[in-house]
C-alpha atoms as one frame of an Amber mdcrd trajectory, in Angstrom:
protein
  16.778  29.979  -0.288  13.004  29.796   0.131  11.782  27.698   3.086  10.039
  24.444   2.309   6.242  24.820   2.673   4.720  23.089   5.678   2.544  20.007
   5.447  -0.603  22.050   6.091   0.194  24.423   3.232   0.873  21.537   0.844
  -2.370  19.847   1.873  -4.399  23.016   1.294  -2.788  23.566  -2.106  -3.514
  19.982  -3.198  -7.111  20.151  -1.972  -7.635  23.411  -3.845  -6.130  21.840
  -6.979  -8.394  18.789  -6.715 -11.457  20.953  -6.139 -10.698  23.202  -9.117
  -9.966  20.327 -11.478 -13.012  18.441 -10.167 -15.343  21.308 -11.037 -13.664
  21.714 -14.431 -13.839  18.029 -15.378 -17.442  17.810 -14.185 -18.505  20.647
 -16.415 -16.411  19.428 -19.347 -17.876  15.906 -19.238 -21.410  17.260 -18.814
 -20.963  19.483 -21.861 -19.788  16.570 -23.998 -22.426  14.061 -22.864 -25.367
  16.304 -21.992 -27.129  16.152 -18.646 -29.089  12.902 -19.293 -26.010  11.165
 -20.683 -23.923  12.394 -17.771 -26.217  10.884 -15.144 -26.595   7.596 -17.040
 -22.820   7.366 -17.461 -22.291   8.273 -13.808 -24.621   5.540 -12.591 -23.072
   2.846 -14.777 -19.479   3.962 -14.129 -19.978   3.666 -10.365 -20.571  -0.090
 -10.534 -16.922  -1.303 -10.693 -15.529   1.377  -8.361 -16.401  -0.233  -5.026
 -15.126  -3.758  -5.931 -11.860  -2.368  -7.287 -11.284  -0.164  -4.241 -12.094
  -3.071  -1.928  -9.622  -5.321  -3.761  -6.780  -2.823  -3.529  -7.653  -2.024
   0.081  -7.521  -5.757   0.858  -4.014  -5.917  -0.550  -2.851  -3.063   1.669
  -4.579  -4.198   4.870  -1.375  -5.726   6.274  -0.059  -2.185   6.780  -2.951
   0.087   5.787  -2.292   3.510   4.348  -4.399   6.412   5.658  -7.762   6.781
   3.954  -6.957  10.442   3.305  -4.003   9.388   1.138  -6.039   6.821  -0.786
  -8.888   9.256  -1.373  -6.391  11.837  -2.592  -5.076   9.314  -5.124  -8.603
   8.470  -6.274  -9.457  12.174  -6.563  -6.263  12.881  -8.484  -7.058  10.165
 -10.991 -10.733  11.128 -11.328 -10.201  14.902 -11.518  -6.677  16.164 -12.198
  -5.316  13.308 -14.312  -8.566  13.006 -16.286  -8.654  16.734 -17.012  -5.018
  16.742 -18.143  -5.661  13.721 -20.366  -8.786  15.137 -22.026  -7.226  18.524
 -22.764  -3.876  17.133 -23.926  -5.396  14.360 -26.055  -7.843  16.740 -27.769
  -5.108  19.276 -28.447  -2.711  16.638 -29.844  -5.392  15.020 -32.017  -6.516
  18.362 -33.464  -2.927  19.389 -34.142  -2.154  16.092 -35.921  -5.373  16.356
 -37.962  -4.527  19.912 -39.015  -0.988  18.897 -39.942  -1.801  15.725 -41.867
  -5.323  16.672 -43.060  -6.366  13.099 -42.236  -8.807  12.952 -39.337  -8.929
   9.130 -39.129  -5.139   8.854 -39.033  -5.041  11.554 -36.367  -7.525   9.654
 -34.177  -5.598   6.411 -34.574  -2.229   8.034 -33.836  -3.690   9.921 -30.910
  -5.151   6.796 -29.277  -2.040   4.647 -29.788   0.856   7.088 -29.419  -0.432
  10.158 -27.556  -3.076   8.919 -25.109  -0.932   6.238 -23.390   1.923   8.681
 -22.782  -0.303  11.501 -21.531  -2.647   9.396 -19.404  -0.006   7.223 -17.733
   2.177  10.261 -17.022  -0.762  12.122 -15.484  -1.605   9.161 -13.246   2.041
   8.611 -12.325   2.192  12.173 -10.976   0.038  11.083  -7.997   2.429   8.233
  -7.248   5.378  10.602  -7.464   3.770  13.024  -4.983   3.117  10.243  -2.464
   6.605   8.834  -3.012   8.242  12.207  -2.352   6.081  13.688   0.423   4.576
  10.650   2.176   7.541   8.297   2.097   6.744   6.778   5.489   3.506   5.432
   3.957   5.295   4.163   0.829   7.095   1.145   2.224   7.280  -1.316  -0.646
   5.626  -2.912  -3.688   2.330  -3.438  -1.853   1.949   0.312  -1.324   2.810
   0.889  -4.975   0.035  -1.544  -5.905  -2.517   0.209  -3.697  -1.666   3.805
  -4.590  -1.574   3.015  -8.312  -4.814   1.041  -8.085  -6.762   3.842  -6.405
  -5.390   6.440  -8.832  -6.236   4.352 -11.897  -9.674   3.457 -10.540 -10.480
   7.156 -10.244  -9.241   7.834 -13.763 -11.223   4.937 -15.241 -14.327   6.139
 -13.372 -14.276   9.544 -15.096 -13.369   8.066 -18.472 -16.238   5.574 -18.220
 -18.689   8.396 -17.521 -17.560  10.074 -20.728 -17.716   6.956 -22.915 -20.998
   5.630 -21.524 -22.627   9.070 -21.580 -21.686   9.626 -25.218 -22.933   6.143
 -26.105 -26.270   6.858 -24.444 -26.652  10.135 -26.363 -25.893   8.276 -29.608
 -28.525   5.653 -28.799 -31.096   8.351 -28.106 -30.424   9.888 -31.505 -30.639
   6.511 -33.294 -33.548   5.208 -31.161 -31.679   1.933 -30.672 -33.044  -0.924
 -28.587 -31.385  -1.967 -25.350 -29.691  -5.163 -26.555 -28.339  -3.692 -29.788
 -27.459  -0.311 -28.274 -23.995   1.231 -28.226 -24.441   1.795 -24.495 -24.812
  -1.921 -23.872 -21.762  -2.748 -26.005 -19.670  -0.067 -24.273 -20.829  -1.243
 -20.864 -19.922  -4.845 -21.710 -16.422  -3.980 -22.931 -15.466  -1.381 -20.316
 -17.328  -2.521 -17.193 -17.716  -6.295 -17.624 -14.709  -7.392 -19.698 -12.016
  -4.896 -18.756 -12.716  -2.926 -15.561  -9.139  -3.754 -14.554  -7.497  -2.276
 -17.682  -6.428   1.115 -16.319  -5.443  -0.301 -12.899  -3.381  -2.976 -14.652
  -1.421  -0.367 -16.622  -0.767   1.947 -13.692   0.104  -0.875 -11.285   3.230
  -1.446 -13.386   4.279   2.110 -12.560   3.336   1.547  -8.934   5.525  -1.547
  -8.741   8.446   0.500 -10.035   7.945   3.087  -7.290   7.371   0.377  -4.680
  10.599  -1.468  -5.428  12.441   1.866  -5.591  11.185   2.713  -2.091  13.137
  -0.215  -0.602  16.153  -0.020  -2.907  19.458   1.152  -1.456  20.951   2.322
  -4.760  20.133   5.795  -6.007  20.296   4.666  -9.645  17.585   2.069  -9.006
  15.373   4.595  -7.237  15.416   6.657 -10.431  15.465   3.902 -13.057  12.791
   1.554 -11.690   9.890   4.055 -11.653  10.783   5.096 -15.197  10.888   1.458
 -16.278   7.487   0.824 -14.713   6.069   3.896 -16.426   7.463   2.776 -19.795
   5.888  -0.678 -19.372   2.557   0.918 -18.433   2.663   3.086 -21.560   3.531
   0.081 -23.725   0.670  -2.037 -22.353  -1.725   0.877 -22.739  -0.658   1.461
 -26.341  -1.058  -2.245 -27.158  -4.551  -2.244 -25.651  -5.638   0.888 -27.527
  -4.231  -0.396 -30.803  -5.718  -3.888 -30.534  -8.626  -3.003 -32.835  -6.120
  -2.306 -35.618  -4.871  -5.918 -35.628  -7.729  -7.262 -37.694 -11.295  -8.269
 -37.021 -10.390 -10.355 -33.975  -7.444  -8.270 -32.822  -9.196  -7.031 -29.705
 -10.062 -10.558 -28.524  -6.550 -11.833 -29.292  -4.891  -9.085 -27.259  -7.441
  -9.470 -24.485  -7.079 -13.258 -24.157  -3.352 -13.592 -24.920  -1.982 -10.496
 -23.173  -4.409  -8.759 -20.839  -5.824 -11.799 -19.051  -2.416 -13.519 -18.489
  -0.842 -10.273 -17.247  -3.839  -9.690 -14.996  -3.521 -13.203 -13.587   0.207
 -12.714 -13.042  -0.380  -9.466 -11.160  -3.077 -11.067  -8.997  -0.677 -13.874
  -8.093   2.050 -11.315  -7.380  -0.304  -9.260  -5.217  -1.251 -12.280  -3.098
   2.394 -13.239  -2.710   3.414  -9.696  -1.754   0.667  -9.594   0.865   1.739
 -12.958   2.297   5.409 -11.918   2.392   4.501  -8.663   4.110   2.628 -10.534
   6.845   5.624 -12.826   7.288   7.884  -9.796   7.629   5.523  -8.349  10.231
   5.654 -11.584  12.230   9.422 -11.913  11.994  10.254  -8.348  12.992   7.666
  -8.072  15.759   8.983 -11.267  17.363  12.126  -9.343  18.275  10.132  -6.591
  19.942   8.105  -9.218  21.787  11.340 -10.799  23.020  12.319  -7.418  24.469
   8.933  -7.009  26.133   7.304  -4.419  23.925   4.578  -6.847  22.812   2.900
  -9.840  24.376   3.936 -13.266  23.138   0.475 -14.019  21.736   0.194 -10.663
  19.994   2.779 -11.491  17.337   0.879 -14.335  15.597  -2.346 -12.339  15.925
  -0.801  -9.280  14.278   0.451 -11.489  11.428  -3.036 -12.886  10.750  -5.704
 -10.730   9.135  -8.611 -12.834  10.493  -7.162 -12.528  13.993  -6.803  -8.763
  13.602 -10.420  -8.457  12.543 -11.541 -10.659  15.435  -9.521  -8.568  17.909
 -11.224  -5.389  16.726 -14.612  -7.072  17.065 -13.820  -8.291  20.588 -12.660
  -4.833  21.607 -15.833  -3.213  20.259 -17.986  -5.691  22.200 -16.256  -4.974
  25.483 -15.291  -1.316  25.151 -17.376   0.158  22.346 -16.276   1.766  19.108
 -13.483   3.720  20.788 -11.828   0.477  21.898 -12.202  -0.955  18.401 -10.511
   2.096  16.900  -7.715   1.817  19.467  -7.054  -1.791  18.462  -7.122  -0.831
  14.761  -4.546   1.922  15.352  -2.442  -0.462  17.422  -2.447  -3.018  14.605
  -1.510  -0.391  12.015   1.295   1.023  14.195   2.688  -2.443  14.926   2.780
  -3.285  11.209   4.408   0.063  10.427   7.045  -0.576  13.104   7.825  -4.031
  11.730   8.158  -2.792   8.151  10.275   0.165   9.290  12.772  -2.174  10.930
  12.627  -4.543   7.981  13.555  -1.747   5.579  16.336  -0.544   7.868  17.773
  -4.047   8.145  17.798  -4.501   4.374  18.853  -1.012   3.380  21.002   0.035
   6.326  21.087   3.262   8.321  21.690   5.390   5.236  18.290   4.431   3.811
  16.396   5.134   7.067  17.865   8.327   8.449  14.797   8.923  10.615  14.747
   5.343  11.901  15.368   6.207  15.558  12.796   8.987  15.766  10.122   7.103
  13.850  10.699   3.932  15.862  10.497   5.854  19.143   7.235   7.463  18.036
   5.651   4.122  17.093   6.840   2.395  20.263   5.380   5.169  22.391   2.001
   4.877  20.670   2.019   1.089  21.017   2.826   1.273  24.704  -0.008   3.721
  25.336  -2.589   1.500  23.608  -1.290  -1.878  24.764  -3.590  -2.099  27.813
  -6.600  -2.109  25.472  -5.217  -3.861  22.399  -3.003  -6.510  24.001  -5.743
  -8.593  25.674  -7.976  -8.415  22.585  -5.183  -9.620  20.318  -4.136 -12.366
  22.737  -7.699 -13.638  22.997  -8.076 -13.500  19.187  -4.871 -15.541  18.806
  -6.291 -18.260  21.063  -9.706 -18.238  19.372  -8.106 -18.464  15.908  -5.931
 -21.361  17.183  -2.733 -19.467  16.403  -1.458 -20.402  19.869  -2.453 -23.325
  22.108  -5.346 -22.773  24.544  -2.953 -23.203  27.510  -0.653 -20.516  26.146
   0.277 -17.875  28.745  -0.068 -14.591  26.866   1.767 -12.706  29.613   4.856
 -14.903  29.537   7.789 -13.254  27.662   8.844 -14.849  24.402  12.488 -15.243
  25.387  11.557 -17.122  28.578   9.574 -19.836  26.824  11.214 -23.188  26.359
   9.326 -23.932  23.144  10.671 -20.828  21.358  14.391 -21.544  20.926  16.855
 -18.736  20.382  20.136 -18.820  18.456  23.013 -20.158  20.537  25.903 -17.836
  21.225  29.518 -18.911  21.210  29.741 -19.023  25.013  26.634 -21.256  25.128
  28.220 -23.635  22.618  31.268 -23.932  24.941  29.009 -24.823  27.827  29.117
 -21.418  29.501  25.962 -20.428  31.400  23.501 -17.973  29.887  24.311 -14.679
  31.629  21.227 -12.803  30.454  18.171 -13.328  32.622  14.873 -11.561  32.812
  13.637  -9.940  36.004  10.268  -8.607  37.042   8.766  -5.194  36.323  10.707
  -2.174  37.501   8.467  -0.069  39.780  10.495   3.031  38.979   9.549   2.964
  35.316   6.024   4.293  35.670   2.442   3.224  36.158   2.521   0.811  33.212
   5.452  -1.506  34.013   7.555  -3.018  31.288  10.005  -5.902  31.496  13.624
  -5.089  32.198  16.839  -7.005  31.635  19.472  -7.653  34.245  22.865  -8.044
  32.643  25.967  -9.592  34.125  29.340  -7.824  33.819  30.783  -8.139  30.348
  27.434  -8.521  28.652  26.108  -5.874  26.260  23.245  -3.997  27.965  19.829
  -4.539  26.432  20.598  -7.837  24.712  17.916 -10.496  24.615  17.789 -13.936
  23.193  16.050 -13.872  19.841  13.330 -16.261  18.738  14.281 -19.034  16.372
  14.217 -16.972  13.173  16.345 -17.467  10.115  18.404 -14.379   9.378  20.687
 -13.746   6.456  22.878 -11.158   8.151  23.937  -9.699  11.481  21.198  -8.544
  13.789  21.088  -6.499  16.966  18.082  -7.022  19.209  15.623  -4.442  20.427
  16.166  -2.635  23.715  14.011  -3.616  26.682  10.628  -1.993  27.020   9.384
   0.575  29.494   7.734   3.984  29.394  10.872   5.681  30.702  13.022   4.079
  28.019  11.270   4.689  24.716  14.710   4.258  23.234  15.759   3.569  19.668
  16.885   0.105  18.781  20.320  -0.706  17.449  19.989  -0.657  13.688  20.355
  -4.048  12.033  23.883  -4.600  10.917  25.032  -1.417  12.636  27.572  -0.860
  15.385  25.947   2.009  17.256  22.614   3.190  18.522  21.136   5.833  16.277
C-alpha cells in the first residue's frame, strides 16, 4: 500500500496546480476578450471582491481560518474551477449544437442544464479538499459559509472579467455611448444587482459540508453535502433560465427568489456567528473554572469588539509582536472551545484526536497567557463586560456571584469538599492553580459556572505547565 503523501507534498502539488491553471485561464480569457477588454474587465471585476471577502471574513472571525486556506479557496475558484467550467461548458455546448444542429437551443440548454452542474461541482471540489485534509479548520456551518464564499467570489471574479471584457469589445465595435453600452448593462446586472449570485449558490453546498462536519452519523456526512450541492445547482439553473420566463422573468426571479434567499442566508449567517460566540463563552468558562484562563478573559473572548480592543491595547504596549500574540491567543481559545463543543455533541468517536489537539491548544494558550491575559482582561473592563471592581485574577469557581450546579451531597447539607489552593511552586516558572481534593472525591473536579447543559459533563483538569493533560471527554467515562 502506498504511503499517504505528507502535508508539504500536498501543498506543493496544489500550489503547482493553481499556478498552472492560473496561467492557462489568464491566457484563455485574454484571447477571448483581447488585451484592452481584459484590463477593462479586470478593473471592473475587482470592485465587488474586497467587500465580499470582508463580509465572509467577518462571519468567520469568531474562529478565524488561516489566510492561506482562504486564499487557496479564492485561487481555486478564480483559476481551477473557472478553467474547468469554461472548457467543459464550451465542449458541451459545441457537442449539443453539432448533435441538434440548433445553436440557439444548444446555448440555452448549456446555460440551464450544463453550466450549473459543471460550475457548482468545480467549486465544490475546493470545499471537499478542505473538508478532507483540513478538518480541524472545518468546524461547522460558519466555516462552510466562509470557505464556499471565498471560492465562489474567486469564480465570479474570473467570470466577470470574461463577461465585462467581451461587452467592452462589443461596444468598441459598435461605437456605443457609455449609458447605452453593453458594458454598462453588464456591469449593472453582474456587479450592482447580483454580486452575491455565485456566493449564494455555493454557500448552499458549504452549509451541507458544515453541518456534515459536526454530524455524528456517517450517512448524514455523505448525504448533506450532496443535498447542498443539488440545491446549489437548482438555484443556479433557475437563475440562468430566468430570461426564458418572459420579458420580466429575470426581475421576477430576482425579486421573488434571489433577494428572499439572500436575506434568509444573511439572517442565518448572523445567527450562526452569534451562536458560535455563545459556544465559545460557554465552553471556555469551564477552562476558566479550572484555571486555564482568567475570569475576565471569557467574556472578552466571546465579544468581537473586546477582542479587537485587546489586540489594540497589546500593540500599544508591546508593539506588533504583542498584537500578533493576542490574535493567536484569541484564535487558539476559540478553536479549543469549538473542539470541546464538537466532542461534547458528537462524542469521542467523532473526535478521535481530541486529547492531542486539546493538549496542543492548551500548551499554546499557556505560553501566550502572560501577554494576552492582561490585554483581554483590560478590554473586558473597558467594554463593560465585567464590572470595574472585577478582580481578573480571581478564579471563576471561587466567586460568589458565579453559582455552580449543586451536587447531591451539597443538597443534603454536606460540606463542599473541593477547595482551591494557591499556586504550586513545583509546577514551573509560570504557576497555575491546583486543586486539593479530599478523600473520596474525583481528582481534578471543579465546580462549574452556572451554565445550562443538556447532558452529562465532566470538567476540565486543573491548569499548570507540568500538567498539559487532556480533559475528560463530555459524556465519557475515561480520560482519552
